[in-house]
XYZ file of C-alpha atoms in Angstrom:
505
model
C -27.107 -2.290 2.743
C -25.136 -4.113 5.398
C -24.274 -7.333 3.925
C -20.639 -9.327 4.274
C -18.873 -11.182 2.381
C -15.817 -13.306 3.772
C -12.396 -14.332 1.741
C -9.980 -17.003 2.181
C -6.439 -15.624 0.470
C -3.712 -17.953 0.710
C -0.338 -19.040 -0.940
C 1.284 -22.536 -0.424
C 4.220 -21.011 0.786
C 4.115 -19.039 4.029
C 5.136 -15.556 2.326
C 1.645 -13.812 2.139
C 2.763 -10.420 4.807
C 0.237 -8.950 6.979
C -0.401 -6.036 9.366
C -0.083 -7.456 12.718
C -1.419 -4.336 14.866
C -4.474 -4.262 15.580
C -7.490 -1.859 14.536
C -10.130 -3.303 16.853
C -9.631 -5.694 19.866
C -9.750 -9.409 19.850
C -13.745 -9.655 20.147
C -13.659 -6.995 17.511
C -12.500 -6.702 13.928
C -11.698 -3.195 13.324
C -12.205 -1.352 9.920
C -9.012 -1.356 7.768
C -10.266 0.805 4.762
C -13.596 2.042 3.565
C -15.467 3.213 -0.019
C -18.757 5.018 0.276
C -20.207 1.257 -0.823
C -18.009 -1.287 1.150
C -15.561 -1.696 4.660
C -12.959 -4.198 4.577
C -12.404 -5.389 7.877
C -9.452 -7.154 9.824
C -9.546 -10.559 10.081
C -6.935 -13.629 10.706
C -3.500 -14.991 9.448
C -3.473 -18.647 8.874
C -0.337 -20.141 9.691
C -0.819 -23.218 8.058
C -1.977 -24.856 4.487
C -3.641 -26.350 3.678
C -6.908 -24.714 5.123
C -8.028 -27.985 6.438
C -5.065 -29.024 8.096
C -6.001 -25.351 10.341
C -8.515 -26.599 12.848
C -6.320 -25.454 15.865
C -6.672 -21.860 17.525
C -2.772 -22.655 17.351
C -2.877 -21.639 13.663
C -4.393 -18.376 13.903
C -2.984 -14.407 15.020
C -6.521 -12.662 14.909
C -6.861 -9.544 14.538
C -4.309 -9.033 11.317
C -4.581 -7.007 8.208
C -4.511 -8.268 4.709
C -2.772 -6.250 2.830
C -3.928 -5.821 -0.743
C -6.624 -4.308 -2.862
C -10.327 -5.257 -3.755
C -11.617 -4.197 -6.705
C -15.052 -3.840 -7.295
C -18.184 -2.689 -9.108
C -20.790 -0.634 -7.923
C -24.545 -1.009 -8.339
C -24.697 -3.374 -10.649
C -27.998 -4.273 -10.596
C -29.177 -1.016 -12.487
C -32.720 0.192 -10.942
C -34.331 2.741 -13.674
C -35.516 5.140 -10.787
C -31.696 5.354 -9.702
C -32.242 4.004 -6.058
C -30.034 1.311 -4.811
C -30.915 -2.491 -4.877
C -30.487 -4.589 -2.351
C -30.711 -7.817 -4.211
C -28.839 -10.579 -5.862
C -29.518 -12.339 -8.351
C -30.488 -8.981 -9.486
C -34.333 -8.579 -9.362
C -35.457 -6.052 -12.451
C -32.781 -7.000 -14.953
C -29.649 -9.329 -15.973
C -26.613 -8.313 -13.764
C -22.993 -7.457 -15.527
C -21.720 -10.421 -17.500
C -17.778 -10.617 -16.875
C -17.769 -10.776 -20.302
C -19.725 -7.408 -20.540
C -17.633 -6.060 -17.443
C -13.998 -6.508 -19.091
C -15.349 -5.021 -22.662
C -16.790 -1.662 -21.912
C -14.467 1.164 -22.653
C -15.490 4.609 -22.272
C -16.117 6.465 -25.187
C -14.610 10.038 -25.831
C -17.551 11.709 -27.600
C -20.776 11.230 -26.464
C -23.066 8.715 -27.799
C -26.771 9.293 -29.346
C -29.817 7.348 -28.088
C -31.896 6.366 -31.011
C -34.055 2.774 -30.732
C -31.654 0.691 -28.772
C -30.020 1.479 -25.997
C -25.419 1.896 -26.005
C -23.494 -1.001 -25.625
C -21.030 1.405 -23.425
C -20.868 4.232 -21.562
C -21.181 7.583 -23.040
C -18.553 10.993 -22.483
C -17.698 12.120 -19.134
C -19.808 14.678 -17.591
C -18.513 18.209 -17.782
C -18.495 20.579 -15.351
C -18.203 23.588 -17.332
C -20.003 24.517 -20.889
C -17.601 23.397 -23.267
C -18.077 22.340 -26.749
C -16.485 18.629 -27.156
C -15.864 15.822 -24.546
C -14.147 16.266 -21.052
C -12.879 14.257 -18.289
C -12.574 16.919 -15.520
C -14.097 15.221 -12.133
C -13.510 15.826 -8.404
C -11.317 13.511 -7.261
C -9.459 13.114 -3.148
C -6.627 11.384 -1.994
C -6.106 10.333 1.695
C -2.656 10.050 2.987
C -2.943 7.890 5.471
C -5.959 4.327 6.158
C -8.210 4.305 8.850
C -5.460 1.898 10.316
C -2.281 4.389 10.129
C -4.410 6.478 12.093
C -5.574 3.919 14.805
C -1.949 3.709 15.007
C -0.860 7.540 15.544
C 1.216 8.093 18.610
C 0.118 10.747 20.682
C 3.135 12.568 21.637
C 4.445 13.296 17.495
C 2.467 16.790 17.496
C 3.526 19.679 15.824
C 2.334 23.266 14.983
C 2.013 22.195 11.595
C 3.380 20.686 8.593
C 5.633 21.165 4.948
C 4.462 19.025 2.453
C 4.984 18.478 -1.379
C 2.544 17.582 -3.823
C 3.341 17.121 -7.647
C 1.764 15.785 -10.526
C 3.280 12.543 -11.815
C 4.754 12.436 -15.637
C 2.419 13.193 -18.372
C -0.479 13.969 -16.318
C -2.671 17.111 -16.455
C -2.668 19.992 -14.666
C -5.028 19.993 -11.390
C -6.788 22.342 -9.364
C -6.285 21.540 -5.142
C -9.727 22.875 -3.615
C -9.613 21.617 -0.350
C -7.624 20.123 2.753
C -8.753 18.120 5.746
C -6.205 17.658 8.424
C -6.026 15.408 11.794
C -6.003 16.512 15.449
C -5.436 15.948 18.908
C -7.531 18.363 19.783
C -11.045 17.700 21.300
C -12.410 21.070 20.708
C -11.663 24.071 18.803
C -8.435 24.738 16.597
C -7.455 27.966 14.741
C -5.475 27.246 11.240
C -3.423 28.938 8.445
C -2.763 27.132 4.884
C -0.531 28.315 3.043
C 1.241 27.360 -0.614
C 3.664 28.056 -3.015
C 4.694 27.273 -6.634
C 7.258 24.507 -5.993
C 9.217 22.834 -3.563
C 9.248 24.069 0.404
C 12.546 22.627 0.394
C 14.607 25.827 1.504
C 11.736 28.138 2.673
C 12.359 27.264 6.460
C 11.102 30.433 8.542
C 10.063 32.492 5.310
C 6.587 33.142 4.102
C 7.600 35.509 1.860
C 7.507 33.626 -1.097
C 4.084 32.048 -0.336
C 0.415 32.897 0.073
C -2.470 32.687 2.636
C -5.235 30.535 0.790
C -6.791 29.616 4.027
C -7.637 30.585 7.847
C -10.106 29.873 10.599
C -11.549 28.165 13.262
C -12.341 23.964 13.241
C -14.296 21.866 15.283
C -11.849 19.089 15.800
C -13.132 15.831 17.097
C -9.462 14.236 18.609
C -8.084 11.166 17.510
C -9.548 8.065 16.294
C -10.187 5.312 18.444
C -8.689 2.380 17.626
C -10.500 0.074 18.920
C -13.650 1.763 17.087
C -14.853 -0.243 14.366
C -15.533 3.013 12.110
C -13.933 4.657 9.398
C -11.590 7.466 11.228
C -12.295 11.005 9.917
C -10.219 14.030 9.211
C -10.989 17.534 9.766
C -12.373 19.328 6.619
C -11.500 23.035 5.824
C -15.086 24.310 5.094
C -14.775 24.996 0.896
C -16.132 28.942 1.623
C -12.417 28.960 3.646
C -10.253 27.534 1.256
C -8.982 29.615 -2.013
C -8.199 26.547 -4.732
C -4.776 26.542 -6.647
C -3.529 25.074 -9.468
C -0.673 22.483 -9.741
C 0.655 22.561 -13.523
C 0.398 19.469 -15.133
C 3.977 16.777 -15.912
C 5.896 16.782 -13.194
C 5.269 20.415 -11.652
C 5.188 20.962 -7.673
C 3.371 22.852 -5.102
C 4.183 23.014 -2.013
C 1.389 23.833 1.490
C 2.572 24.958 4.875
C -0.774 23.764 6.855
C -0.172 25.284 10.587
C -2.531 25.426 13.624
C -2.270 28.070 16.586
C -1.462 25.532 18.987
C 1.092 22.335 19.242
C -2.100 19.735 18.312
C -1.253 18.715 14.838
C -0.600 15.171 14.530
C 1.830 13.629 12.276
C 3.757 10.320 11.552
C 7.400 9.955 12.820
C 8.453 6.867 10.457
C 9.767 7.972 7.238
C 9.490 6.118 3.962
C 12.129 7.665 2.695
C 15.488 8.888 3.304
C 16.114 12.009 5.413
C 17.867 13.587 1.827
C 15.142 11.965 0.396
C 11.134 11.821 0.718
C 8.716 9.407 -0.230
C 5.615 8.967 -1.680
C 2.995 9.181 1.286
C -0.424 8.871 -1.510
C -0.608 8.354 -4.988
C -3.665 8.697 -7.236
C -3.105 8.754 -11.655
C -2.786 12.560 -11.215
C -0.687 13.503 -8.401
C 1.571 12.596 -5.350
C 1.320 13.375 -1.854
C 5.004 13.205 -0.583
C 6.258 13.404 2.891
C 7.978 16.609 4.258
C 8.405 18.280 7.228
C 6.898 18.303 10.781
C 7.094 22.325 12.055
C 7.459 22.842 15.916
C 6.850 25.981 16.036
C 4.782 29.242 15.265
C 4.505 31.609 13.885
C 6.444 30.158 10.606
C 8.650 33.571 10.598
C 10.266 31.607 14.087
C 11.108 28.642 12.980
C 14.668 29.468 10.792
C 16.514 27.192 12.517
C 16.879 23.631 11.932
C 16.098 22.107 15.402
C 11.946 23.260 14.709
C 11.831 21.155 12.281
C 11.077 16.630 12.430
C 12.296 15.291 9.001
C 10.973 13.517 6.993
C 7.534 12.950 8.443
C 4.289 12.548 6.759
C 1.025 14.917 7.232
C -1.709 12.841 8.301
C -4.819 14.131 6.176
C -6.461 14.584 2.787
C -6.004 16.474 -0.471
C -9.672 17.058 -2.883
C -8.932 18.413 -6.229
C -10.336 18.846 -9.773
C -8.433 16.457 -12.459
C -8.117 18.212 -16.153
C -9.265 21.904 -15.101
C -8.539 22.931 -18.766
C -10.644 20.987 -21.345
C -9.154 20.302 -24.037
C -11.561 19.298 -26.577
C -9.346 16.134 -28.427
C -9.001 14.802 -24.585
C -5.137 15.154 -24.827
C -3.801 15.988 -21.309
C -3.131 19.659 -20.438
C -0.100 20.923 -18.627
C -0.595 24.496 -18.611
C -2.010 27.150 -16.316
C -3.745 29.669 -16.828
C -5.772 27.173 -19.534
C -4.463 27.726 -22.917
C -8.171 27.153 -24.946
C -10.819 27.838 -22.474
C -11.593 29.280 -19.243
C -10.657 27.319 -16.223
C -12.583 25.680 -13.598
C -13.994 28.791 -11.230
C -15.047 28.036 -7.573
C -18.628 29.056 -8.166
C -18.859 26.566 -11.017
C -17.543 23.978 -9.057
C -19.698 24.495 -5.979
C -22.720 25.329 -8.403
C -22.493 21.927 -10.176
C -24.658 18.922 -9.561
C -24.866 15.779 -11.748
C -28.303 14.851 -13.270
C -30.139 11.723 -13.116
C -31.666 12.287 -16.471
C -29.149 12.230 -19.288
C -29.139 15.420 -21.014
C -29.834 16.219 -24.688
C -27.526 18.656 -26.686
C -29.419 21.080 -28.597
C -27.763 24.313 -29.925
C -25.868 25.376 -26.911
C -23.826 23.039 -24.027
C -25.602 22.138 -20.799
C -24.631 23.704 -17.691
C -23.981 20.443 -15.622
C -23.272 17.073 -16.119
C -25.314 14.697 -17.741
C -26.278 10.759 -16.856
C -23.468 9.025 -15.220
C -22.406 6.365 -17.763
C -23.497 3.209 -18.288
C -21.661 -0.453 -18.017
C -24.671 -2.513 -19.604
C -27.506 -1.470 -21.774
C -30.184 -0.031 -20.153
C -33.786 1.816 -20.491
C -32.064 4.670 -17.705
C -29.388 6.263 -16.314
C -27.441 4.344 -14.118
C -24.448 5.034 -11.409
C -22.368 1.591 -12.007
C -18.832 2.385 -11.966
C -15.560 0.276 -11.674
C -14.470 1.185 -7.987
C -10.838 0.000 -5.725
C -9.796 -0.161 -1.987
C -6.356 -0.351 -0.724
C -6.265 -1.734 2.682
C -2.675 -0.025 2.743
C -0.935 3.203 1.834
C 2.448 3.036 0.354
C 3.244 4.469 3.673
C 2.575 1.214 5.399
C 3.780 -0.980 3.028
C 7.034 0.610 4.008
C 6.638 -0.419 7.383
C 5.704 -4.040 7.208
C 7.748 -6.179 9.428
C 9.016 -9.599 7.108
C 8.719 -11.362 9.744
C 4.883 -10.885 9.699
C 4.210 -14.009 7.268
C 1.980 -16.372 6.891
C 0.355 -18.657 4.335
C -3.172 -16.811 4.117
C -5.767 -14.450 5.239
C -9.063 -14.453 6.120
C -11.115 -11.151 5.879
C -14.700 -9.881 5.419
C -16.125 -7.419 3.101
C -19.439 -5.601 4.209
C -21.660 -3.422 2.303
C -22.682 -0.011 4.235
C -26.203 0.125 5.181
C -28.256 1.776 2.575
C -25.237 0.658 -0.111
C -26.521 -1.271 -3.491
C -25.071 -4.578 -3.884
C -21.524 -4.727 -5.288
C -19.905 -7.260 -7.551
C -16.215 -8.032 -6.300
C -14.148 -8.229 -9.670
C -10.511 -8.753 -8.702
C -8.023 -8.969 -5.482
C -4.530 -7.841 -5.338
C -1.970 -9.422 -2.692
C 1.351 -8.385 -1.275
C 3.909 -11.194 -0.326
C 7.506 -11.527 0.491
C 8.661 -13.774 -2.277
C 10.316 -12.379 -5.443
C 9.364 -15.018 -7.573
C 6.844 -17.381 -8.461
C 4.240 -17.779 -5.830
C 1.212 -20.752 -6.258
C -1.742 -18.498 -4.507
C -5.757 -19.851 -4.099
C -8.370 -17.589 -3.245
C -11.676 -18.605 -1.702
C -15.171 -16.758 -0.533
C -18.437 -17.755 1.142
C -21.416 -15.627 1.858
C -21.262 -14.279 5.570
C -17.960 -14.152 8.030
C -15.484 -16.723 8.061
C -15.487 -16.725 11.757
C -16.411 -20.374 12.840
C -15.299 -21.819 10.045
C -11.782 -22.134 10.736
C -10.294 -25.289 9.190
C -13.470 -25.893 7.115
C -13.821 -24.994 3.344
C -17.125 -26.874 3.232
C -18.791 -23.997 2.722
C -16.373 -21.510 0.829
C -16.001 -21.425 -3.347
C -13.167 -21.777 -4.907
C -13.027 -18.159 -6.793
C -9.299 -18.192 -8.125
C -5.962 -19.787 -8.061
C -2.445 -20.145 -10.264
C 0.517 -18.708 -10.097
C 1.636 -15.416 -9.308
C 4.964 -13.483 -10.111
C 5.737 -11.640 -6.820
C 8.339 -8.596 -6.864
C 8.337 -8.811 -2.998
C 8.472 -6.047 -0.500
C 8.416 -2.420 -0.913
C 11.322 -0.644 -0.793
C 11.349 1.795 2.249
C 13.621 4.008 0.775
C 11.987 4.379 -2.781
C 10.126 7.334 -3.601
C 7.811 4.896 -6.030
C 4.214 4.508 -5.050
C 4.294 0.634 -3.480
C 2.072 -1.835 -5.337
C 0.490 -5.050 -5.181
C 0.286 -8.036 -7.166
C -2.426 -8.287 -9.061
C -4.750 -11.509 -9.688
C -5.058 -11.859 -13.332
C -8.460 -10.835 -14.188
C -9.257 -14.028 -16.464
C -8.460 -16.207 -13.086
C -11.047 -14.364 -10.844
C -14.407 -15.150 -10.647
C -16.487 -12.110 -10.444
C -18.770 -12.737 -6.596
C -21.641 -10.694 -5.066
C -22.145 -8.712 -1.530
C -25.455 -7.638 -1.544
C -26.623 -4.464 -0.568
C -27.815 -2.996 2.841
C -24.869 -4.308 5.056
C -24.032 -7.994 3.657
C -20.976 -9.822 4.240
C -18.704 -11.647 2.205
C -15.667 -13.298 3.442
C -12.021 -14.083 1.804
């Protein structure tokens, strides 16, 4: 519920990159990325190491972005009545071990609650009857940070926008129900989605092949300010608007034309990849968001020739879908559509569905809705622990990072929202410039790190070793970017209670 947490990230060689525009202002640290639990703010680039050798203003460009990725677990002090805690050490019960964190696996079928309570979490809830275990859930995928968009320039506005989105190798078949798209607009904004089975590679100026799965009026709110301390928002399609669609599972591709009335949609002019080629803009374990085509003008049925069209350029907004529509009942992925075994996923069921806070009991017949969430400790009650991440970058900006933004380490906070439980911080990834061996030390204290510059006196030594680095992203891959992880049996596990706490790093 509002507390922070600061970190101290460094190397002891000055190849740890960072973001060096600014979210907020100078007085301000600005909001990099965001979870429904925690905000991971800007913070400072230390130019020298070691940290007490950094007493000098001299040493610091404030505010800069770590790039990386904070892992995390969510509520684990497990209240029976399901509300969040506030508290650590944790009040009722014994918090998650790191022993107990790093052994639970979930289980496919679902386990039975005799005299002791389960060692590990029990099957996925299901969002449809169905006979054996699922693991259909509502998942969303942003493609682009609060940051990107603090970043958006004004004058790259378009009608609308070509994108691709396709399921990566050997994943299931998804269900797209809903699109939120970003702005310039300060009032209100008539749109038209439309989609196809495959690429929209070739389509330029001809709906023929596709179909209208959405239309209306939105209430747009304009772009984000970035010196607004926030999370930035997109524009939702209300669900009543939006017909979902299916993108076959392995590989398969859909394409969405997403179009306002008006020239107000914003997009972002620098590519990741190649103009023959386009990048990935998002990535989740499902799908890809890839980059495509900014239109300039409308209707679609005018825009044939090649000068309405800015390519490649990324849509600024975000994708919700349903992983696994079709349940198989072994758990093996499913690639097919219509479902082979069972009915699919409708939109009534999906809107109609609400999880339970009481686990449910199977009788004769399958419950409706979703039982408990699972559990990551034994308990008396249903808990809503979970293992969650952040990326404070898309693969989209990693693309973009300037080498010459280096230095040996970051400082950052971590804050709990207020009203958020307490969160246990379980693991950092970094991104540097070296492809090799890199020495790295990580360090946290309760509260900011501002005023402490120079000073470790009050900071704990969490991590440190060695590190093989890959170095930067390739701009012109179409490869989702990724960090380099800590190893998990070098982190210490640290707290940010709830209620808007911070830690820093």
């Amino acid at each position: 519920n509002g507390a922070v947490r600061s970190f101290y990230v460094t190397l002891k060689t000055r190849e740890m990159l960072y973001q060096r525009d600014a979210v907020g202002s100078e007085d301000e640290y600005g909001v990099l990325a965001a979870t429904p639990d925690i905000e991971v703010l800007e913070g400072a680039a230390v130019l020298q190491y070691p940290y007490s050798k950094a007493r000098d203003d001299v040493f610091y460009k404030r505010p800069r972005a770590f790039l990386g990725k904070v892992s995390y677990i969510r509520n684990p002090c497990l209240e029976e009545d399901g509300e969040p805690n506030y508290e650590w050490p944790c009040a009722t019960r014994s918090p998650v071990s790191e022993a107990q964190r790093r052994s639970v696996k979930p289980t496919l079928e679902p386990t039975t609650r005799t005299g002791a309570p389960s060692p590990g979490p029990s099957g996925s809830p299901t969002l449809v009857p169905s006979d054996g275990p699922t693991r259909t859930s509502e998942q969303s995928v942003r493609t682009a940070s609060n940051y990107m968009l603090s970043l958006a320039d004004t004058s790259a506005r378009a009608f609308g926008n070509l994108f691709d989105v396709r399921t990566l190798p050997g994943a299931s078949t998804v269900v797209v129900t809903g699109l939120e798209i970003y702005s310039s607009s300060t009032g209100v904004v008539e749109y038209e989605v439309y989609t196809r089975d495959g690429t929209w590679e070739g389509t330029e100026g001809d709906l023929s092949s596709y179909a209208l799965i959405a239309s209306g009026a939105l209430e747009s709110t304009g772009m984000c300010d970035g010196s607004s301390t926030e999370i930035c928002e997109f524009v939702p399609i209300p669900p009543g608007e939006f017909e979902s669609v299916p993108i076959r599972g392995n590989g398969a591709v859909r394409s969405f034309y997403v179009t306002l009335k008006t020239r107000e949609m914003l997009y972002q002019r620098d590519a990741v990849g190649s103009e023959d080629e386009y990048g990935v803009l998002a990535a989740t374990p499902d799908i890809e968001v890839l980059e495509g085509a900014a239109v300039l003008q409308y209707p679609y049925s005018k825009a044939r020739d090649d000068v309405f069209y800015k390519r490649p350029r990324a849509f600024l907004g975000k994708v919700s879908y349903i992983r696994n529509p079709c349940l198989e009942e072994d758990g093996e992925p499913n690639y097919e559509w219509p479902c082979a075994t069972r009915s699919p996923v409708s939109e009534a069921q999906r809107r109609s569905v609400k999880p339970t806070l009481e686990p449910t009991t199977r009788t004769g017949a399958p419950s409706p809705g979703p039982s408990g969430s699972p559990t990551l400790v034994p308990s008396d009650g249903p808990t809503r622990t979970s293992e969650q991440s952040v990326r404070t970058a898309s693969n989209y900006m990693l693309s973009l990072a300037d080498t010459s933004a280096r230095a040996f380490g970051n400082l950052f906070d971590v804050r709990t929202l207020p009203g958020a439980s307490t969160v246990v911080v379980t693991g950092l990834e970094i991104y540097s410039s070296s492809t090799g061996v890199v020495e790295y030390e990580v360090y946290t204290r309760d509260g900011t790190w501002e005023g402490t510059e120079g000073d470790l006196s009050s900071y704990a030594l969490i991590a440190s070793g060695a590190l093989e680095s890959t170095g930067m992203c390739d701009g012109s891959s179409t490869e989702i970017c990724e960090f380099v992880p800590i190893p998990p049996g070098e982190f210490e596990s640290v707290p940010i209670r709830g209620n808007g706490a911070v830690r820093s790093f």
